CSV table of C-alpha atoms and ligand atoms in Angstrom, one decimal:
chain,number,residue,atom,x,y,z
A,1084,UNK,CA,17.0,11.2,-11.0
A,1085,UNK,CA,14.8,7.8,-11.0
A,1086,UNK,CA,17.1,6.3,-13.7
A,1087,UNK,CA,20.1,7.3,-10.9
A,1088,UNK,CA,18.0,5.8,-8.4
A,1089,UNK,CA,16.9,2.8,-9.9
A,1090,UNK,CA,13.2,3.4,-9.8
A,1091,UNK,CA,10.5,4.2,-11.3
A,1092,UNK,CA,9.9,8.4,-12.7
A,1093,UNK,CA,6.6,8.0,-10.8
A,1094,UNK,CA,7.7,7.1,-7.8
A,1095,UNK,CA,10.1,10.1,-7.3
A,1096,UNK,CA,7.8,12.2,-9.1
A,1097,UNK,CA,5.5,11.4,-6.0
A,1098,UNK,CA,7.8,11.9,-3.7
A,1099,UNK,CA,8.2,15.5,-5.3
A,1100,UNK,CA,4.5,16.4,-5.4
A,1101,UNK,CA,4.2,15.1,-1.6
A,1102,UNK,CA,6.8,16.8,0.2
A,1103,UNK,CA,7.5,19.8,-2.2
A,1104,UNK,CA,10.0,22.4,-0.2
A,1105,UNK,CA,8.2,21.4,3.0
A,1106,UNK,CA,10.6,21.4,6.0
A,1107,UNK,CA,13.0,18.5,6.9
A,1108,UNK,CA,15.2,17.5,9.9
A,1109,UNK,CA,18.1,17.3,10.9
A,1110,UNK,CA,19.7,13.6,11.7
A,1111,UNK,CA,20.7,13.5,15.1
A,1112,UNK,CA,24.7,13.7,16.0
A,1113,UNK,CA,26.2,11.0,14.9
A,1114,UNK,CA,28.2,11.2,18.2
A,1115,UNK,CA,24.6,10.6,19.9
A,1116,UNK,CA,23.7,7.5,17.4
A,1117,UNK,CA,25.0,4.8,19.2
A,1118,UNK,CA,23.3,5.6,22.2
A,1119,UNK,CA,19.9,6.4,20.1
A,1120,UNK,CA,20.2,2.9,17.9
A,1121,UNK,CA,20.3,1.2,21.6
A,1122,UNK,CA,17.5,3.0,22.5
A,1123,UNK,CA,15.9,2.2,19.4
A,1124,UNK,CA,16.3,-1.5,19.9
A,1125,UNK,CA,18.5,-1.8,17.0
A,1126,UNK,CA,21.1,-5.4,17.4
A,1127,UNK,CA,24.4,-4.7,17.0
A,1128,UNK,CA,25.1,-5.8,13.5
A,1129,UNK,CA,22.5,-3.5,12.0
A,1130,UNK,CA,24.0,-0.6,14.5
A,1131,UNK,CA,27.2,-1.1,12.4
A,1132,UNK,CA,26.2,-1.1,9.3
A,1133,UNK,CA,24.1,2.1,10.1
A,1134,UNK,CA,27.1,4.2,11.3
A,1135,UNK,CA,29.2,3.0,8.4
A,1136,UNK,CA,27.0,4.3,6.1
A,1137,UNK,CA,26.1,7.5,8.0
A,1138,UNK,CA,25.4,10.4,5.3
A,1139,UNK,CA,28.5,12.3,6.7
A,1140,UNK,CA,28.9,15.6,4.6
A,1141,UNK,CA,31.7,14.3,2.5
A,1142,UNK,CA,30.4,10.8,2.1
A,1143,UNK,CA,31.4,10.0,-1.3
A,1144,UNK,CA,28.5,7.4,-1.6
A,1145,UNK,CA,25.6,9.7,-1.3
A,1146,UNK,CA,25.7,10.9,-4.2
A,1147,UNK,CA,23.7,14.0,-4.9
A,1148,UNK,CA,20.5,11.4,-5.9
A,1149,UNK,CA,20.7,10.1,-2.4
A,1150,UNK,CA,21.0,12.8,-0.4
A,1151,UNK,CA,18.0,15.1,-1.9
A,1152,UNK,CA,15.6,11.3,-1.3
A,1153,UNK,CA,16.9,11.2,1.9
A,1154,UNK,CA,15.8,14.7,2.5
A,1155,UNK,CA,12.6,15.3,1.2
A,1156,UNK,CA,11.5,11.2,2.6
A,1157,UNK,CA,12.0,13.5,6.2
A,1158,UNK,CA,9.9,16.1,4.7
A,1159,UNK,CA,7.4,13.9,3.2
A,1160,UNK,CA,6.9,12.4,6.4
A,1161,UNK,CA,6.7,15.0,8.7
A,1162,UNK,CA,4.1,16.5,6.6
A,1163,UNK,CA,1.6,14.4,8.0
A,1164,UNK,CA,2.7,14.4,11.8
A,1165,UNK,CA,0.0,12.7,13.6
A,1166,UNK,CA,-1.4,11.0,10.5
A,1167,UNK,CA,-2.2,7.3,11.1
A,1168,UNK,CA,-2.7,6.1,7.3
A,1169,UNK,CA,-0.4,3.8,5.3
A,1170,UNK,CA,2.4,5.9,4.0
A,1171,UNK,CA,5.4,4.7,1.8
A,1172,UNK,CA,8.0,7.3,2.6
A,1173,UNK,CA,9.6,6.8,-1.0
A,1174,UNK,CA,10.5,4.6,-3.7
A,1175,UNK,CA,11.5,1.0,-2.7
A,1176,UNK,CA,15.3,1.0,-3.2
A,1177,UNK,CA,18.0,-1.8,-4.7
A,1178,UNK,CA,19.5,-2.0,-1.4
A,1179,UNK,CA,22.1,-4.1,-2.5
A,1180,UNK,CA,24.2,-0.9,-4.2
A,1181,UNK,CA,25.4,-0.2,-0.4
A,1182,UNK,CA,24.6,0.8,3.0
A,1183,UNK,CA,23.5,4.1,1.9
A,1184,UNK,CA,21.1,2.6,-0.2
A,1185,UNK,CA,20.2,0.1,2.0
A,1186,UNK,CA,19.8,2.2,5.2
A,1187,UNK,CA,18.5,5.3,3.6
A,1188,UNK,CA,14.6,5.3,5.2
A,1189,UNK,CA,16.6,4.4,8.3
A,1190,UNK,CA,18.4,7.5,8.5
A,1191,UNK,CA,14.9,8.8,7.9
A,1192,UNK,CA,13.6,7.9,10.7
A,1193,UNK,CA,16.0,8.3,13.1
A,1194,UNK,CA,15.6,12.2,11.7
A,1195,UNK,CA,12.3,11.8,12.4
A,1196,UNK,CA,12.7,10.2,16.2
A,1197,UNK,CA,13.4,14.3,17.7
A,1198,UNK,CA,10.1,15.4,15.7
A,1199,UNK,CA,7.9,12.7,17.2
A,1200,UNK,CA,8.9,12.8,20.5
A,1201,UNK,CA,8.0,16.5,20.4
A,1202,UNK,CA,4.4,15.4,19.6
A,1203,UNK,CA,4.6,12.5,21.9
A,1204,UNK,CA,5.3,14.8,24.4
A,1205,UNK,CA,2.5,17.2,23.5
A,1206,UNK,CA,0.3,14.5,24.1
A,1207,UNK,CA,1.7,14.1,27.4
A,1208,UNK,CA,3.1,10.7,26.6
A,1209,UNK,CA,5.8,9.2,28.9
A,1210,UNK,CA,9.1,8.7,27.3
A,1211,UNK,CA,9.3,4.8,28.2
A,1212,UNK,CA,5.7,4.3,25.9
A,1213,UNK,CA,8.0,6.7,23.0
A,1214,UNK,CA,10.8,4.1,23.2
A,1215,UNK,CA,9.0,0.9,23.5
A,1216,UNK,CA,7.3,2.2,20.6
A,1217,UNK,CA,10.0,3.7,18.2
A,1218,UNK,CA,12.1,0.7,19.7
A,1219,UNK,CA,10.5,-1.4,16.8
A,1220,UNK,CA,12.9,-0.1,14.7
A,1221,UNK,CA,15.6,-2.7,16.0
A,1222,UNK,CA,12.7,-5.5,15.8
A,1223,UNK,CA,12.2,-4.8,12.4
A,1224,UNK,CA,15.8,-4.6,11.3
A,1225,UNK,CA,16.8,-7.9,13.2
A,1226,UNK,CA,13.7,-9.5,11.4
A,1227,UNK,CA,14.4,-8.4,8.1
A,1228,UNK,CA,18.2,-9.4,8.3
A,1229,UNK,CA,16.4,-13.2,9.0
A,1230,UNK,CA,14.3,-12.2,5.9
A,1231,UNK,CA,17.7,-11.3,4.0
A,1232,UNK,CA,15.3,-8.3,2.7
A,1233,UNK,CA,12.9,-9.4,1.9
A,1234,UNK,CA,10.6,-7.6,4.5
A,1235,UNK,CA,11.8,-4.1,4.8
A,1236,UNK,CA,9.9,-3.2,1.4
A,1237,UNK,CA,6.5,-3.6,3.7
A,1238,UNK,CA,8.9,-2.2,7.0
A,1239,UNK,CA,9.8,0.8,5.4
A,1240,UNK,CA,6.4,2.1,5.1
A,1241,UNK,CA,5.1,0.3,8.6
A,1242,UNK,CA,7.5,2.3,10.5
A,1243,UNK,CA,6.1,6.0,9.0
A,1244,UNK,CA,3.3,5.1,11.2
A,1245,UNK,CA,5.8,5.2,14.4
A,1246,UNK,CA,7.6,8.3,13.1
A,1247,UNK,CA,4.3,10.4,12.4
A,1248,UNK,CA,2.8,9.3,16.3
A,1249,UNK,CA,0.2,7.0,14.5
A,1250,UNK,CA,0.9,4.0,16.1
A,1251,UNK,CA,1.5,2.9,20.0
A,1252,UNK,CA,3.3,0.1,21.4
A,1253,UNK,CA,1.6,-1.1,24.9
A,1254,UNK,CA,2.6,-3.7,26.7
A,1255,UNK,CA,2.0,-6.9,24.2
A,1256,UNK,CA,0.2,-5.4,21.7
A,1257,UNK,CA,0.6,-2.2,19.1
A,1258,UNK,CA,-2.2,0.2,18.5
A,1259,UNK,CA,-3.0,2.4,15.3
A,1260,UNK,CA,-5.0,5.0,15.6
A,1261,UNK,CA,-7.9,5.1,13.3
A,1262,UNK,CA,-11.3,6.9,12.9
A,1263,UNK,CA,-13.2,5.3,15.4
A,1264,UNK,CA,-11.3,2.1,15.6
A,1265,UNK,CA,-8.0,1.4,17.2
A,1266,UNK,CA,-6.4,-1.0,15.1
A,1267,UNK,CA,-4.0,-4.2,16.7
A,1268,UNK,CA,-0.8,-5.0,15.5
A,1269,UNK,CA,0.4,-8.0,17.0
A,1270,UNK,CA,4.9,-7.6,17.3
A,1271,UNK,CA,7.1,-10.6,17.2
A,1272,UNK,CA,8.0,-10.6,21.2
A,1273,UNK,CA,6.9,-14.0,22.3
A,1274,UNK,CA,3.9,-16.0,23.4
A,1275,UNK,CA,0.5,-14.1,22.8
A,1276,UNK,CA,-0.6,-14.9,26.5
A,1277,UNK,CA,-4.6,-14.1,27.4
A,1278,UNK,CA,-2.9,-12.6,30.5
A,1279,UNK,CA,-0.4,-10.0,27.9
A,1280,UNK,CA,-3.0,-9.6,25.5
A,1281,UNK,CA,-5.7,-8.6,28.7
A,1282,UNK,CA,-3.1,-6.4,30.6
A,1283,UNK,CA,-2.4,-4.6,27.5
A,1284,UNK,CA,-5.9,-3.8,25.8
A,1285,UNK,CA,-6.5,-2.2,29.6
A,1286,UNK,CA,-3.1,-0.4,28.7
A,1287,UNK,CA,-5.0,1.2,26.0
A,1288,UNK,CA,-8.3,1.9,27.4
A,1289,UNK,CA,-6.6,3.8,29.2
A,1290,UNK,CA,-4.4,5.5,27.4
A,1291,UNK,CA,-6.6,6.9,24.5
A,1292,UNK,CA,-8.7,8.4,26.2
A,1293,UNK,CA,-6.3,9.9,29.1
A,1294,UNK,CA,-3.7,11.0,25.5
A,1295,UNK,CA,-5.8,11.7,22.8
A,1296,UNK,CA,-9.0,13.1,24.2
A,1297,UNK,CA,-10.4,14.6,21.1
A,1298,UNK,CA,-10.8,10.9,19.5
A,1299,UNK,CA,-13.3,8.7,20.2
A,1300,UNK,CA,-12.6,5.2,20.0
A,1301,UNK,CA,-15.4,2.6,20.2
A,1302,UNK,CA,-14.2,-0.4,18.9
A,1303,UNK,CA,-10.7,-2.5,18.4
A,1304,UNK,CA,-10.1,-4.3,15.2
A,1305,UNK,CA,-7.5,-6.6,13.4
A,1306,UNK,CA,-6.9,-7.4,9.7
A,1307,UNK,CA,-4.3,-10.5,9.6
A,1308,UNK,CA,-3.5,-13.7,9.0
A,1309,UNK,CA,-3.9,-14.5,12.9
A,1310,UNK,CA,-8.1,-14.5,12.5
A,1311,UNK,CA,-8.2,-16.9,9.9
A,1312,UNK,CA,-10.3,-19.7,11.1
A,1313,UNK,CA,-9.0,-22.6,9.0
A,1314,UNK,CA,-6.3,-22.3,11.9
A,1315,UNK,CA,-8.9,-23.9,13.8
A,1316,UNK,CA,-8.6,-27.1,11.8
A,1317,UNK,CA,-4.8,-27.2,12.8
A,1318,UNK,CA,-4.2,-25.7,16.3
A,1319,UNK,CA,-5.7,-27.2,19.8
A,1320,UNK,CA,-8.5,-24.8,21.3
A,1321,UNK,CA,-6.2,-23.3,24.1
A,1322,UNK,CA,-3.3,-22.3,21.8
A,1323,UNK,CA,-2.9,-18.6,21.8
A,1324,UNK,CA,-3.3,-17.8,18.3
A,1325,UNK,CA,-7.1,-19.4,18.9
A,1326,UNK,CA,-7.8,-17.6,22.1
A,1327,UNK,CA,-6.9,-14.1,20.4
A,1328,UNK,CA,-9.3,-15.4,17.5
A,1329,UNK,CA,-12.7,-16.0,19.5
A,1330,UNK,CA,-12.1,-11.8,20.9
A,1331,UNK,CA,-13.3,-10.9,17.7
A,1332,UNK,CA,-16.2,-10.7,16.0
A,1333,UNK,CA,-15.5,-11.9,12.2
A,1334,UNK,CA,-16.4,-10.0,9.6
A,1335,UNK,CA,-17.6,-11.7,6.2
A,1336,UNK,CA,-14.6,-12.9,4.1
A,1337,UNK,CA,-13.7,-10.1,1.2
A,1338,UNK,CA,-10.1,-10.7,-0.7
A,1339,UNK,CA,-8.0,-7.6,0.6
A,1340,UNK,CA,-6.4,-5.6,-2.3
A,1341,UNK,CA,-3.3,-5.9,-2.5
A,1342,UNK,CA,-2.6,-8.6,0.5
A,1343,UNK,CA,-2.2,-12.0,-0.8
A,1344,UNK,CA,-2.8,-14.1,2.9
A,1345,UNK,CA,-0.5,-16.6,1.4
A,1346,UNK,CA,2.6,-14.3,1.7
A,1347,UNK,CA,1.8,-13.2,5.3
A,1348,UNK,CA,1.6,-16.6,7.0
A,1349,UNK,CA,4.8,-17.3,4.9
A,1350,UNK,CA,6.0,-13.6,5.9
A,1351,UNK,CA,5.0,-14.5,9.4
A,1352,UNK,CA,5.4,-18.0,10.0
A,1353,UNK,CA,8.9,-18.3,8.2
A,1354,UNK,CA,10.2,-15.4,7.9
A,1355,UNK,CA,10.6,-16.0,4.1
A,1356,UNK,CA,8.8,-15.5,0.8
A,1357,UNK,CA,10.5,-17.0,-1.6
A,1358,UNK,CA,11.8,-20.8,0.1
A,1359,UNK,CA,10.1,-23.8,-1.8
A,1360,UNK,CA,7.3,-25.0,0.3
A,1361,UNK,CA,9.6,-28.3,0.4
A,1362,UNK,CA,12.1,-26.7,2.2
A,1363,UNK,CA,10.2,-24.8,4.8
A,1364,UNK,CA,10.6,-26.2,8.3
A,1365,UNK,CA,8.4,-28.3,10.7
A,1366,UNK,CA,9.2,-28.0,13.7
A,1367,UNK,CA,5.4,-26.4,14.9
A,1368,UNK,CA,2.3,-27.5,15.0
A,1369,UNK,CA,1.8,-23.7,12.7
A,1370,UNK,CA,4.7,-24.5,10.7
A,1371,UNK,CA,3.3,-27.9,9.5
A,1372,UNK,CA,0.0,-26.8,9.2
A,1373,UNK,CA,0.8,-23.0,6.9
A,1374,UNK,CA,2.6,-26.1,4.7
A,1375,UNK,CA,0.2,-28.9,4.6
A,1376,UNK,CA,-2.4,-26.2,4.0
A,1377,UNK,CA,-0.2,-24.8,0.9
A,1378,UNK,CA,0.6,-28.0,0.1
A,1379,UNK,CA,-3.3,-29.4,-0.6
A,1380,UNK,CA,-3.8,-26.4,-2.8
A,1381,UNK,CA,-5.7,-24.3,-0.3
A,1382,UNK,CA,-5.5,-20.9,0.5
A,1383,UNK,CA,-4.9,-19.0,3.6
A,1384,UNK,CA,-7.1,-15.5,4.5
A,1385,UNK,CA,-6.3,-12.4,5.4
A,1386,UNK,CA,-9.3,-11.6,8.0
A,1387,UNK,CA,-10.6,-8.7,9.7
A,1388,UNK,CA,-12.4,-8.8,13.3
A,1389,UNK,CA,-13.6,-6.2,15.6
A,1390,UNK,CA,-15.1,-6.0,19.8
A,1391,UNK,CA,-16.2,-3.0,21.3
A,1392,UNK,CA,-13.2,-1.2,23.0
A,1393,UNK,CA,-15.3,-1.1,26.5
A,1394,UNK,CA,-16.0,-4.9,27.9
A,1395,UNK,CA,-19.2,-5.4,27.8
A,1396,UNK,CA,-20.6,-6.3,31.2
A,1397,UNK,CA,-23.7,-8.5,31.9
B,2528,LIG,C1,1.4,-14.2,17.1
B,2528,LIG,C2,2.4,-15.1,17.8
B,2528,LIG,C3,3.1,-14.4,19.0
B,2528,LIG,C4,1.7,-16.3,18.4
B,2528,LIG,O1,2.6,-17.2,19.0
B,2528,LIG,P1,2.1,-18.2,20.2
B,2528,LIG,O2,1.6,-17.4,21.3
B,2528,LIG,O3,3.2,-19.1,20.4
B,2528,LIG,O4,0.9,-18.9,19.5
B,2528,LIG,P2,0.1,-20.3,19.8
B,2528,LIG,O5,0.2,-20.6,21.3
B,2528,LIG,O6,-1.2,-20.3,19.2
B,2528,LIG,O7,1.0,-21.4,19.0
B,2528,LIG,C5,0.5,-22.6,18.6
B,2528,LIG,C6,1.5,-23.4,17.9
B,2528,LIG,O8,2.0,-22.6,16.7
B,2528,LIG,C7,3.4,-22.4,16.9
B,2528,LIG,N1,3.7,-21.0,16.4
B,2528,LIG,C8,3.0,-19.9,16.7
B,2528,LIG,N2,3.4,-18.8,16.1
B,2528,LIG,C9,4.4,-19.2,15.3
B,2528,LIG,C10,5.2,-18.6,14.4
B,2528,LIG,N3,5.1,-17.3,14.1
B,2528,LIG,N4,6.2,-19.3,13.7
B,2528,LIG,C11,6.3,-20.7,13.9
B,2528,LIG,N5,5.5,-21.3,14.8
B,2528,LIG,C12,4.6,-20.6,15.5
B,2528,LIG,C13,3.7,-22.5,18.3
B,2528,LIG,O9,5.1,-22.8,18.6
B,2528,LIG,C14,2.8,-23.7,18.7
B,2528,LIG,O10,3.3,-24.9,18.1
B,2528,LIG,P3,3.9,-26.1,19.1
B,2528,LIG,O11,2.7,-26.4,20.0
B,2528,LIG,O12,4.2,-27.1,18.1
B,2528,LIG,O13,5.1,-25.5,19.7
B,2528,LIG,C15,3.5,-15.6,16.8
B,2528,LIG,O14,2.9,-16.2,15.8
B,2528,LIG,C16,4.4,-14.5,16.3
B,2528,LIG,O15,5.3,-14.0,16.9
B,2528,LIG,N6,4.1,-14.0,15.0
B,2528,LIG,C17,4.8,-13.0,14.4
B,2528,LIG,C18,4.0,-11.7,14.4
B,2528,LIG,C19,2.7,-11.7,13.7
B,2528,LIG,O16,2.4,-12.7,13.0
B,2528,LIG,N7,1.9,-10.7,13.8
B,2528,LIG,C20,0.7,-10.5,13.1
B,2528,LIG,C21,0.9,-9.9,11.8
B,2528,LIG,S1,-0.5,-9.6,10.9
């Protein structure tokens, strides 16, 4: 089965331990997909390519391989509804063999959409927060098109965390549900304003409390690229990327396993890994200085900051 899949024996053998003969579900009609993949945000390029390679019974290219990943990926999944941990729902695919390959965690989660709404709903969440938050499906597709693939290995796993009702999208900003922290994602939908960022961590003091009211959330935090200080040497004190800095309280530096702060600001900046610094454009004041930084033989950091999730008033 790996050697037909193209990955590694432990990869499927994980997916095999994980979801066992746990319960799946069903894709939705494919009738019904168009209208879901708008919902879903998803551009219409990537909307074609998903119904061409839909895993119609008689598809000749999912082959037998295929079709059992694709299954137990749903299972593996839904086994931990309402988890809010990293999860990679399978082996990283060559995506290049075709759409089935290519689109296969897709098909996942669009499985997965009914399932989550269900617990969405349970938690008396209103179907516009379900959308705008399963909606980043589309964003993430459209990027990784930009990224010719080179992002959806890290999207693949990101968007478990929508499918299992770990993570929220309010207003500006996305929320993960942690212990005691909620944790911010920061999307790719324009300027990070004071005003958005403000209007949407009220969103969530709200929102927690009033949808999940057996957590207790104290404190916000942020790992990323975004709280690295040394952008302080490049960026004027009212850009955006500052003033969402100096919310947080820094904590002390520590090299993150398995996040090289390098790639993200290249991940984040470019939307590329791979182009030669040389060939990377200039066109902002972030774009020249994620080069000239490079470029001097320094390092970017991936850096994690926290406030309390209630202001805290004099
Ligand atoms: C976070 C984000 C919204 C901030 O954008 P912003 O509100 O424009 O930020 P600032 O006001 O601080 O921008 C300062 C300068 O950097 C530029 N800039 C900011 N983010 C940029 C990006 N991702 N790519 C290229 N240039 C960027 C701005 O254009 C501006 O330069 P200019 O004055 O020459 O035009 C933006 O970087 C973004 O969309 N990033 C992708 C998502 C992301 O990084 N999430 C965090 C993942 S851990």
């Amino acid at each position: 089965m790996a050697a037909r899949l193209g990955v590694p024996v432990e990869d499927v053998e994980r997916v095999h331990r994980l979801a066992g003969d746990l319960p799946s579900a069903p894709l939705p009609a494919k009738a019904h997909a168009p209208v879901l993949l708008a919902r879903l945000a998803v551009r219409p390029d990537d909307a074609a390519e998903i119904m061409a390679g839909w895993p119609d019974p008689g598809s000749a290219s999912w082959t037998p391989e295929l079709r059992w990943l694709l299954d137990r990926s749903i299972a593996l999944v839904r086994a931990d509804l309402g988890g809010h941990g990293w999860l990679a729902p399978g082996p990283e695919l060559p995506r290049d063999r075709g759409l089935a390959w290519r689109h296969l965690y897709v098909y996942a989660y669009l499985a997965l959409v009914e399932v989550v709404l269900g617990y969405h709903r349970e938690h008396g969440i209103a179907e516009a927060v379900s959308y705008a938050t399963l909606a980043d499906l589309g964003r993430n597709l459209a990027v990784d098109r930009r990224m010719r693939g080179e992002g959806w290995p890290v999207m693949q796993s990101w968007l478990t965390l929508h499918a299992r009702g770990g993570v929220y999208e309010l207003g500006r900003l996305q929320y993960q549900r942690g212990d005691t922290t909620l944790g911010l994602h920061v999307p790719e939908s324009g300027p990070l304003t004071p005003r958005a960022v403000e209007a949407s961590l009220d969103e969530a003091r709200a929102f927690f409390p009033r949808h999940f009211p057996d957590e207790r959330y104290t404190t916000f935090s942020c790992g990323s690229w975004l709280l690295d200080p040394q952008l302080l040497d490049y960026l004027p004190e009212d850009s955006n990327i500052v003033r969402f800095q100096q919310r947080f309280e820094l904590e002390p530096y520590e090299q993150p396993e398995g996040i090289d702060a390098d790639v993200e600001v290249l991940r984040f900046v470019f939307r590329t890994l791979t182009t030669p610094l040389d060939q990377l454009p200039r066109r902002t004041a972030l774009q020249r200085a994620a080069v000239d930084h490079l470029k001097a033989g320094r390092h970017w950091q991936w850096r994690r900051g926290h406030f309390p999730i209630q202001p805290v008033r004099h």
